[in-house]
Short mmCIF file of C-alpha atoms and ligand atoms in Angstrom, two decimals:
data_model
loop_
_atom_site.label_atom_id
_atom_site.label_comp_id
_atom_site.label_asym_id
_atom_site.label_seq_id
_atom_site.Cartn_x
_atom_site.Cartn_y
_atom_site.Cartn_z
CA MET A 401 11.06 -26.69 -6.06
CA PRO A 402 11.36 -25.33 -2.53
CA GLN A 403 14.85 -23.52 -1.82
CA SER A 404 16.16 -23.10 1.55
CA GLY A 405 16.40 -19.46 2.90
CA LEU A 406 20.17 -19.38 2.42
CA ASP A 407 20.00 -20.37 -1.12
CA LEU A 408 17.74 -17.63 -1.72
CA LEU A 409 19.79 -15.10 0.07
CA ALA A 410 22.86 -16.29 -1.63
CA MET A 411 21.16 -15.15 -5.08
CA PHE A 412 20.32 -11.74 -3.37
CA ASN A 413 23.14 -9.30 -3.62
CA ILE A 414 22.47 -6.30 -1.55
CA ASN A 415 25.32 -4.41 -2.96
CA GLU A 416 24.14 -4.94 -6.39
CA ILE A 417 20.51 -4.10 -5.59
CA ARG A 418 21.57 -0.78 -3.97
CA LYS A 419 23.43 0.30 -7.04
CA ASP A 420 20.00 0.34 -9.01
CA PHE A 421 18.81 2.92 -6.46
CA PRO A 422 20.80 6.36 -7.35
CA ILE A 423 19.35 8.42 -4.59
CA LEU A 424 20.93 6.00 -1.99
CA SER A 425 24.22 7.29 -2.72
CA ARG A 426 23.45 10.89 -2.04
CA LYS A 427 24.20 12.78 1.12
CA VAL A 428 21.94 14.61 3.52
CA ASN A 429 23.32 17.19 5.89
CA GLY A 430 26.76 15.73 4.82
CA LYS A 431 26.05 12.34 5.93
CA PRO A 432 25.19 9.24 3.59
CA LEU A 433 21.37 9.15 3.32
CA VAL A 434 19.96 6.24 5.55
CA TYR A 435 16.50 6.08 4.11
CA PHE A 436 13.91 4.44 6.58
CA ASP A 437 10.63 6.20 5.45
CA ASN A 438 9.78 3.32 2.94
CA ALA A 439 6.33 2.94 4.33
CA ALA A 440 5.40 6.52 3.31
CA THR A 441 7.03 6.25 -0.12
CA SER A 442 9.83 3.88 -1.52
CA GLN A 443 12.69 4.91 -3.76
CA THR A 444 12.86 4.31 -7.40
CA PRO A 445 15.28 2.17 -9.20
CA GLN A 446 17.15 3.14 -12.42
CA GLN A 447 15.15 0.54 -14.35
CA VAL A 448 11.81 2.46 -13.50
CA ILE A 449 13.49 5.96 -13.92
CA ASP A 450 14.61 4.89 -17.51
CA VAL A 451 11.13 3.83 -18.50
CA ILE A 452 9.99 7.31 -17.44
CA VAL A 453 12.74 8.96 -19.32
CA ASP A 454 11.98 6.69 -22.31
CA TYR A 455 8.47 7.78 -22.27
CA TYR A 456 8.93 11.46 -22.40
CA SER A 457 11.78 11.29 -24.70
CA ASN A 458 10.31 8.73 -27.42
CA TYR A 459 6.50 8.22 -27.47
CA ASN A 460 4.72 10.72 -25.26
CA ALA A 461 1.21 10.90 -26.72
CA ASN A 462 -2.53 10.52 -25.55
CA ILE A 463 -3.69 7.08 -25.60
CA HIS A 464 -6.66 5.13 -26.84
CA ARG A 465 -7.94 7.95 -29.38
CA GLY A 466 -4.93 8.38 -31.89
CA VAL A 467 -4.41 6.76 -35.14
CA HIS A 468 -1.12 7.95 -35.28
CA THR A 469 2.12 5.92 -34.32
CA LEU A 470 3.11 7.58 -31.13
CA SER A 471 -0.48 7.19 -29.83
CA GLN A 472 -0.46 3.47 -30.84
CA GLU A 473 2.75 2.95 -29.26
CA ALA A 474 1.68 4.68 -25.94
CA THR A 475 -1.65 2.85 -25.85
CA ASP A 476 0.10 -0.49 -26.36
CA LEU A 477 2.64 -0.09 -23.51
CA TYR A 478 -0.27 1.28 -21.24
CA GLU A 479 -2.22 -1.73 -21.87
CA GLN A 480 0.88 -3.96 -21.29
CA ALA A 481 1.36 -2.52 -17.97
CA ARG A 482 -2.33 -3.27 -17.10
CA GLN A 483 -1.73 -6.90 -18.19
CA LYS A 484 1.69 -6.95 -16.02
CA ILE A 485 -0.47 -5.64 -13.13
CA GLN A 486 -3.12 -8.37 -13.84
CA ALA A 487 -0.62 -11.21 -13.78
CA HIS A 488 1.32 -9.86 -10.73
CA PHE A 489 -2.07 -10.00 -8.79
CA ASN A 490 -3.28 -13.14 -10.53
CA ALA A 491 -6.57 -11.33 -11.63
CA LYS A 492 -8.58 -13.43 -14.17
CA HIS A 493 -9.24 -10.80 -16.68
CA SER A 494 -7.17 -7.70 -17.43
CA HIS A 495 -10.27 -5.38 -17.52
CA GLU A 496 -10.75 -6.21 -13.82
CA ILE A 497 -7.59 -3.75 -13.12
CA ILE A 498 -8.35 -0.25 -12.90
CA LEU A 499 -5.77 2.18 -13.13
CA THR A 500 -6.14 5.11 -10.47
CA SER A 501 -4.38 7.90 -9.08
CA GLY A 502 -3.61 5.66 -5.99
CA THR A 503 -4.94 3.89 -3.05
CA THR A 504 -6.92 6.67 -1.96
CA ASP A 505 -8.43 7.31 -5.38
CA SER A 506 -9.29 3.59 -5.42
CA ILE A 507 -10.98 3.50 -2.20
CA ASN A 508 -13.10 6.55 -3.05
CA LEU A 509 -14.21 5.07 -6.27
CA ILE A 510 -15.76 2.06 -4.15
CA ALA A 511 -17.08 4.20 -1.58
CA ASN A 512 -18.87 6.32 -4.24
CA GLY A 513 -20.14 3.11 -6.18
CA PHE A 514 -21.58 1.85 -3.06
CA SER A 515 -23.50 4.95 -2.05
CA SER A 516 -26.41 3.54 -4.40
CA LEU A 517 -26.33 0.15 -3.02
CA LEU A 518 -26.65 0.85 0.82
CA LYS A 519 -29.41 1.96 3.08
CA LYS A 520 -30.39 2.47 6.59
CA GLY A 521 -29.89 -0.70 8.70
CA ASP A 522 -27.02 -1.74 6.71
CA ASP A 523 -23.53 -2.22 8.48
CA VAL A 524 -20.01 -1.43 7.10
CA ILE A 525 -17.18 -2.75 9.01
CA VAL A 526 -13.73 -1.24 9.24
CA SER A 527 -10.87 -1.99 11.39
CA ALA A 528 -9.28 -0.20 14.54
CA LEU A 529 -5.86 -0.42 12.34
CA GLU A 530 -6.95 1.68 9.32
CA HIS A 531 -5.16 4.59 7.68
CA HIS A 532 -7.44 7.76 7.58
CA SER A 533 -7.96 7.14 3.73
CA ASN A 534 -9.69 3.94 4.85
CA ILE A 535 -11.81 5.48 7.55
CA VAL A 536 -13.02 8.85 6.23
CA PRO A 537 -14.53 7.73 2.91
CA TRP A 538 -16.58 5.06 4.88
CA GLN A 539 -17.85 7.55 7.30
CA MET A 540 -18.97 9.89 4.30
CA LEU A 541 -20.55 7.07 2.75
CA CYS A 542 -22.51 6.09 6.01
CA GLU A 543 -23.54 9.82 6.42
CA ARG A 544 -24.99 9.67 2.97
CA THR A 545 -26.76 6.39 3.11
CA GLY A 546 -27.58 6.08 6.78
CA ALA A 547 -25.62 2.80 7.17
CA SER A 548 -23.75 2.22 10.34
CA LEU A 549 -20.08 2.03 10.73
CA LYS A 550 -18.77 -0.63 13.08
CA VAL A 551 -15.10 -1.02 14.11
CA ILE A 552 -13.08 -4.30 14.56
CA PRO A 553 -11.23 -3.50 17.99
CA MET A 554 -7.33 -4.24 18.39
CA ASN A 555 -5.30 -5.46 21.38
CA LEU A 556 -2.02 -4.06 22.78
CA GLU A 557 0.21 -6.20 20.51
CA GLY A 558 -1.60 -4.14 17.74
CA GLU A 559 -3.51 -7.26 16.36
CA LEU A 560 -7.38 -7.00 15.27
CA ILE A 561 -9.36 -9.25 17.74
CA MET A 562 -11.10 -11.66 15.53
CA SER A 563 -13.42 -12.82 18.21
CA GLU A 564 -14.93 -9.26 18.14
CA TYR A 565 -15.06 -9.47 14.51
CA ASP A 566 -17.30 -12.50 14.60
CA LYS A 567 -19.70 -10.64 16.93
CA LEU A 568 -19.83 -7.56 14.57
CA ILE A 569 -20.66 -9.63 11.35
CA SER A 570 -24.28 -10.32 10.62
CA LYS A 571 -26.97 -10.40 7.80
CA ASN A 572 -26.74 -6.53 7.93
CA THR A 573 -23.14 -6.35 7.06
CA LYS A 574 -22.83 -5.18 3.58
CA LEU A 575 -19.17 -4.21 3.25
CA VAL A 576 -16.04 -4.94 5.18
CA PHE A 577 -12.79 -2.88 4.66
CA VAL A 578 -9.52 -3.70 6.23
CA ASN A 579 -6.02 -3.19 5.39
CA HIS A 580 -3.88 -6.12 4.45
CA VAL A 581 -0.84 -4.68 6.76
CA SER A 582 -1.08 -1.61 9.07
CA ASN A 583 1.08 1.15 7.76
CA ALA A 584 1.61 2.52 11.50
CA LEU A 585 2.34 -0.89 13.14
CA GLY A 586 3.30 -3.39 10.34
CA THR A 587 0.73 -5.79 11.73
CA ILE A 588 -0.39 -8.55 8.75
CA ASN A 589 -3.96 -8.87 9.45
CA PRO A 590 -5.64 -12.28 8.94
CA ILE A 591 -7.41 -11.18 5.88
CA GLU A 592 -8.39 -14.88 4.57
CA TYR A 593 -10.38 -15.25 7.67
CA ILE A 594 -11.98 -11.92 7.40
CA ILE A 595 -12.98 -12.53 3.54
CA LYS A 596 -14.39 -16.03 4.36
CA LYS A 597 -16.48 -14.76 7.32
CA ALA A 598 -17.76 -11.66 5.35
CA HIS A 599 -18.77 -13.89 2.40
CA ALA A 600 -20.72 -16.22 4.49
CA VAL A 601 -23.13 -13.32 5.07
CA GLY A 602 -22.92 -12.00 1.66
CA ALA A 603 -20.93 -9.01 2.41
CA ALA A 604 -18.28 -7.72 -0.11
CA VAL A 605 -14.65 -7.11 1.03
CA LEU A 606 -12.24 -4.58 0.00
CA ILE A 607 -8.34 -4.92 1.10
CA ASP A 608 -6.11 -2.11 1.07
CA GLY A 609 -2.97 -3.47 0.08
CA ALA A 610 -0.94 -0.13 0.14
CA GLN A 611 1.29 -1.40 2.73
CA SER A 612 1.57 -5.16 1.88
CA THR A 613 2.28 -5.03 -1.85
CA PRO A 614 5.78 -3.88 -1.21
CA HIS A 615 6.29 -7.12 0.78
CA ILE A 616 3.95 -9.71 -0.31
CA LYS A 617 2.68 -10.81 -3.68
CA PRO A 618 -1.22 -11.16 -3.12
CA ASP A 619 -3.25 -13.79 -5.39
CA VAL A 620 -6.78 -12.08 -5.66
CA GLN A 621 -8.34 -15.11 -6.92
CA ASP A 622 -6.92 -17.41 -4.20
CA LEU A 623 -8.20 -14.80 -1.54
CA ASP A 624 -11.51 -14.73 -3.28
CA VAL A 625 -11.53 -10.91 -2.43
CA ASP A 626 -13.92 -8.73 -4.06
CA PHE A 627 -11.68 -5.46 -4.42
CA TYR A 628 -7.73 -5.00 -3.72
CA VAL A 629 -6.16 -1.56 -3.96
CA ALA A 630 -2.75 -0.54 -4.01
CA SER A 631 -0.26 2.57 -4.89
CA ALA A 632 2.69 2.26 -7.32
CA HIS A 633 4.98 4.79 -5.17
CA LYS A 634 5.05 2.30 -2.25
CA LEU A 635 6.57 -0.35 -4.52
CA CYS A 636 9.21 1.29 -6.28
CA GLY A 637 7.15 3.15 -8.93
CA PRO A 638 6.14 6.77 -9.35
CA THR A 639 3.54 8.81 -7.31
CA GLY A 640 0.12 9.35 -8.70
CA VAL A 641 -0.76 6.19 -10.07
CA GLY A 642 -2.18 3.12 -8.29
CA MET A 643 -4.70 0.34 -9.02
CA LEU A 644 -8.03 -1.16 -8.12
CA TYR A 645 -8.68 -4.75 -8.60
CA GLY A 646 -12.39 -5.51 -8.76
CA LYS A 647 -14.30 -8.63 -9.39
CA GLN A 648 -15.91 -8.46 -12.81
CA ASP A 649 -19.43 -8.69 -11.58
CA TRP A 650 -18.84 -6.08 -8.92
CA LEU A 651 -17.30 -3.60 -11.09
CA ASN A 652 -20.29 -4.22 -13.75
CA LYS A 653 -22.54 -3.53 -10.91
CA LEU A 654 -21.16 -0.38 -9.54
CA PRO A 655 -21.97 2.85 -11.22
CA PRO A 656 -19.07 5.09 -12.74
CA TYR A 657 -17.13 7.33 -10.43
CA GLN A 658 -16.34 10.28 -12.59
CA GLY A 659 -17.82 11.52 -15.83
CA GLY A 660 -15.64 12.64 -18.80
CA GLY A 661 -13.74 11.48 -21.82
CA GLU A 662 -12.67 7.95 -22.27
CA MET A 663 -15.41 6.41 -20.04
CA ILE A 664 -18.33 6.76 -22.42
CA ALA A 665 -19.70 4.52 -25.35
CA GLU A 666 -22.13 7.33 -26.78
CA VAL A 667 -23.07 10.74 -25.70
CA THR A 668 -26.02 12.53 -26.58
CA PHE A 669 -27.76 15.26 -24.51
CA GLU A 670 -30.58 12.80 -23.79
CA LYS A 671 -28.49 9.90 -22.40
CA THR A 672 -24.94 8.80 -22.23
CA THR A 673 -24.18 5.09 -22.32
CA TYR A 674 -20.96 4.08 -20.61
CA ALA A 675 -17.91 2.25 -21.83
CA ASP A 676 -17.12 -1.26 -21.10
CA LEU A 677 -14.64 -2.24 -18.36
CA PRO A 678 -11.95 -0.81 -17.50
CA HIS A 679 -12.72 2.39 -19.35
CA LYS A 680 -16.04 2.88 -17.53
CA PHE A 681 -13.88 3.76 -14.42
CA GLU A 682 -11.07 5.65 -16.18
CA ALA A 683 -12.43 9.12 -17.00
CA GLY A 684 -10.08 11.63 -18.68
CA THR A 685 -6.36 11.39 -19.61
CA PRO A 686 -4.81 9.06 -17.18
CA ASN A 687 -1.21 9.05 -15.85
CA ILE A 688 0.09 7.38 -18.83
CA CYS A 689 3.75 7.46 -18.18
CA GLY A 690 3.00 6.49 -14.56
CA GLY A 691 0.96 3.44 -15.51
CA ILE A 692 3.66 2.37 -17.89
CA ALA A 693 6.33 2.90 -15.14
CA PHE A 694 4.10 1.08 -12.61
CA GLY A 695 4.34 -1.94 -14.81
CA ALA A 696 8.21 -1.64 -15.02
CA ALA A 697 8.23 -1.19 -11.11
CA ILE A 698 6.32 -4.68 -10.74
CA ASP A 699 8.77 -6.24 -13.15
CA TYR A 700 11.59 -4.80 -11.10
CA MET A 701 10.35 -6.11 -7.71
CA ASN A 702 9.69 -9.68 -9.36
CA ALA A 703 13.12 -9.77 -10.64
CA VAL A 704 14.47 -9.08 -7.02
CA GLY A 705 11.95 -11.73 -6.06
CA PHE A 706 9.26 -11.53 -3.38
CA ASN A 707 10.68 -14.71 -1.64
CA ASN A 708 14.13 -13.07 -1.38
CA ILE A 709 12.54 -9.84 -0.28
CA ALA A 710 10.48 -11.43 2.59
CA LEU A 711 13.55 -13.44 3.75
CA TYR A 712 15.89 -10.55 3.89
CA GLU A 713 13.55 -8.11 5.35
CA ASN A 714 12.60 -10.39 8.14
CA GLU A 715 16.15 -10.75 8.89
CA LEU A 716 16.45 -7.08 8.95
CA LEU A 717 13.44 -6.76 11.13
CA GLU A 718 14.75 -9.20 13.68
CA TYR A 719 18.08 -7.44 13.72
CA ALA A 720 16.55 -3.82 14.27
CA THR A 721 14.05 -5.07 16.83
CA LYS A 722 16.68 -6.83 19.19
CA ALA A 723 19.11 -3.75 18.70
CA LEU A 724 16.37 -1.18 19.54
CA LEU A 725 15.10 -3.02 22.47
CA ASP A 726 18.59 -2.82 23.92
CA ILE A 727 18.21 0.88 24.33
CA GLU A 728 17.03 1.88 27.55
CA GLY A 729 13.61 3.65 27.58
CA LEU A 730 12.80 2.55 24.02
CA LYS A 731 9.19 1.07 23.45
CA ILE A 732 8.03 -0.67 20.24
CA TYR A 733 4.35 -0.34 19.32
CA GLY A 734 2.94 -3.16 17.40
CA THR A 735 4.38 -6.50 18.42
CA SER A 736 2.47 -8.76 16.43
CA LYS A 737 4.14 -12.08 15.33
CA GLN A 738 2.73 -11.43 11.95
CA LYS A 739 4.41 -8.25 10.76
CA THR A 740 6.25 -6.55 8.13
CA SER A 741 9.56 -4.49 8.68
CA VAL A 742 7.87 -1.64 10.21
CA ILE A 743 9.10 -0.67 13.56
CA SER A 744 7.13 2.02 15.40
CA PHE A 745 8.56 3.26 18.55
CA ASN A 746 8.98 6.06 21.26
CA LEU A 747 12.03 7.11 23.38
CA ASP A 748 10.99 7.60 27.00
CA ASP A 749 8.86 10.62 27.18
CA ILE A 750 10.70 12.44 24.35
CA HIS A 751 8.47 13.86 21.57
CA PRO A 752 8.80 11.69 18.56
CA TYR A 753 9.23 14.86 16.31
CA ASP A 754 12.42 15.85 18.28
CA VAL A 755 14.10 12.36 17.64
CA GLY A 756 13.20 12.65 14.01
CA THR A 757 14.73 15.89 13.70
CA ILE A 758 17.91 14.86 15.37
CA LEU A 759 18.14 11.81 13.06
CA ASP A 760 17.68 13.92 10.17
CA LYS A 761 20.67 15.92 11.03
CA LEU A 762 22.43 12.71 10.92
CA GLY A 763 21.09 11.73 7.53
CA ILE A 764 18.56 9.39 8.72
CA ALA A 765 14.99 9.50 7.14
CA VAL A 766 12.33 8.21 9.63
CA ARG A 767 8.56 9.41 9.82
CA THR A 768 7.25 10.78 12.87
CA GLY A 769 3.63 11.56 14.11
CA HIS A 770 0.38 9.79 13.74
CA HIS A 771 1.05 8.04 10.38
CA CYS A 772 -2.43 8.97 9.24
CA ALA A 773 -3.77 6.71 11.88
CA GLN A 774 -4.67 8.71 14.69
CA PRO A 775 -7.18 6.12 16.26
CA ILE A 776 -4.28 3.76 17.02
CA MET A 777 -2.20 6.55 18.57
CA ASP A 778 -5.38 7.35 21.02
CA PHE A 779 -5.74 3.64 21.62
CA TYR A 780 -2.14 3.70 23.11
CA LYS A 781 -2.60 7.31 24.38
CA ILE A 782 0.37 8.66 22.76
CA PRO A 783 0.64 11.60 20.47
CA GLY A 784 2.66 9.71 17.89
CA THR A 785 5.73 7.50 17.19
CA VAL A 786 9.06 7.58 15.46
CA ARG A 787 8.47 4.86 12.49
CA ALA A 788 11.35 3.30 10.85
CA SER A 789 10.17 1.44 7.89
CA ILE A 790 12.72 -1.03 6.38
CA SER A 791 12.90 -2.08 2.77
CA PHE A 792 14.77 -4.79 0.83
CA TYR A 793 17.59 -2.20 0.00
CA ASN A 794 18.49 -1.29 3.53
CA THR A 795 21.41 -2.84 5.38
CA LYS A 796 22.50 -4.01 8.77
CA GLU A 797 24.91 -1.08 8.74
CA GLU A 798 22.28 1.32 8.19
CA ILE A 799 20.33 0.10 11.06
CA ASP A 800 23.46 0.49 13.32
CA ALA A 801 23.52 4.02 12.19
CA LEU A 802 19.90 4.53 13.44
CA VAL A 803 20.79 2.79 16.67
CA THR A 804 23.64 5.29 17.24
CA GLY A 805 21.49 8.03 16.12
CA ILE A 806 18.81 7.20 18.64
CA LYS A 807 21.23 6.84 21.37
CA LYS A 808 22.59 10.34 20.33
CA ALA A 809 19.08 11.79 20.45
CA LYS A 810 18.40 10.12 23.92
CA MET A 811 21.59 11.90 25.08
CA MET A 812 20.78 15.41 23.83
CA LEU A 813 17.01 15.37 24.78
CA SER A 814 17.02 13.75 28.13
C1 PLP B 792 -0.40 5.09 2.06
C2 PLP B 792 -1.37 4.52 2.33
C3 PLP B 792 -2.66 4.85 1.81
C4 PLP B 792 -2.80 5.99 0.83
O1 PLP B 792 -2.20 5.93 -0.28
P1 PLP B 792 -2.18 6.96 -1.26
O2 PLP B 792 -1.05 6.46 -2.28
O3 PLP B 792 -1.52 8.36 -0.41
O4 PLP B 792 -3.30 7.34 -1.80
C5 PLP B 792 -3.80 4.16 2.11
N1 PLP B 792 -3.74 3.09 3.14
C6 PLP B 792 -2.54 2.61 3.57
C7 PLP B 792 -2.40 1.43 4.53
C8 PLP B 792 -1.27 3.35 3.30
O5 PLP B 792 -0.25 2.86 3.80
#
């Protein structure tokens, strides 16, 4: 049953939500913390902290190998977390979900796997909007295999130019790697189109969902995407754990990434046979507590509701964009109509680092610099930006505090 935005927002009680996050009531430099660095890492609700404490207090044990009770309990909860992730992303099978140490790890796993499948004459396409972790592994892959790296260019609004993508794609294209949402600008990329076009020439597609998953609930079967990756710490979970979704056929085709315990079926010095999915890609003792807490974070986000999150964050984005543009000399980078609640900006010719330092003195956390996306900064011919990334637990009052802080910085620095 479709609900109007107002109904949904009425069910979304920001004061109650903020109580879930203990860190939001701390002070920084004597001022209430205003946390606008959510695109770098999100804060952790008590519900997830409790799961972490419960794990180490009650059933800390290594998984999959033990006959004893603790090991069985830990194994069950770890596998339940995998099923929660499967359900959240609507993967067909739970063994299509590989638990990794994060987005970077997931991307490297795929890049390594494709080393044996690419050759000279093949093309790999990435986009101009990528995070360094989505550029460097492909450069390394191309160096190893002789394949060429092609880049989908962007326009001044910070959008990928699809007519240029159409020209790049050919029968030589083997892989396309694009982020769902740009971490530096917040642009939501047209991944449905990108996937369809790639599949028409038989290329595989990996989507980096590190920035989309805090705002959008992706359906990997609906998207028909080959690989989708994300990090728990950007969606209210802990650091050091993430996921890789891969279509079963692809995961069976790719060689294992790391050798070690857990990933084998049988080992002799003559030959090792590999374990079935997902264990083939999960060598060694994983981040067990982190995996279980990742599942709890997904439960938490779904309880808040992704419709609520999108409606509320859009409202904050509009409010903040308007208020920031009222500040003379402030320029926003990334003005796509399709964007998440990320605002990258500069203030006259003032260095972003100086703005960030003054804001920190006022208790306001923003990120400054190139945001691991130097090619985007080169495109705009700037050293970096100040980035305020807004989450569903932020408020209009906090945006007002940011605006006041920026005006203060402008006065002090110009
Ligand atoms: C944060 C981020 C990454 C890297 O994630 P890690 O958790 O540091 O591995 C990759 N891509 C994008 C778009 C990101 O925002």
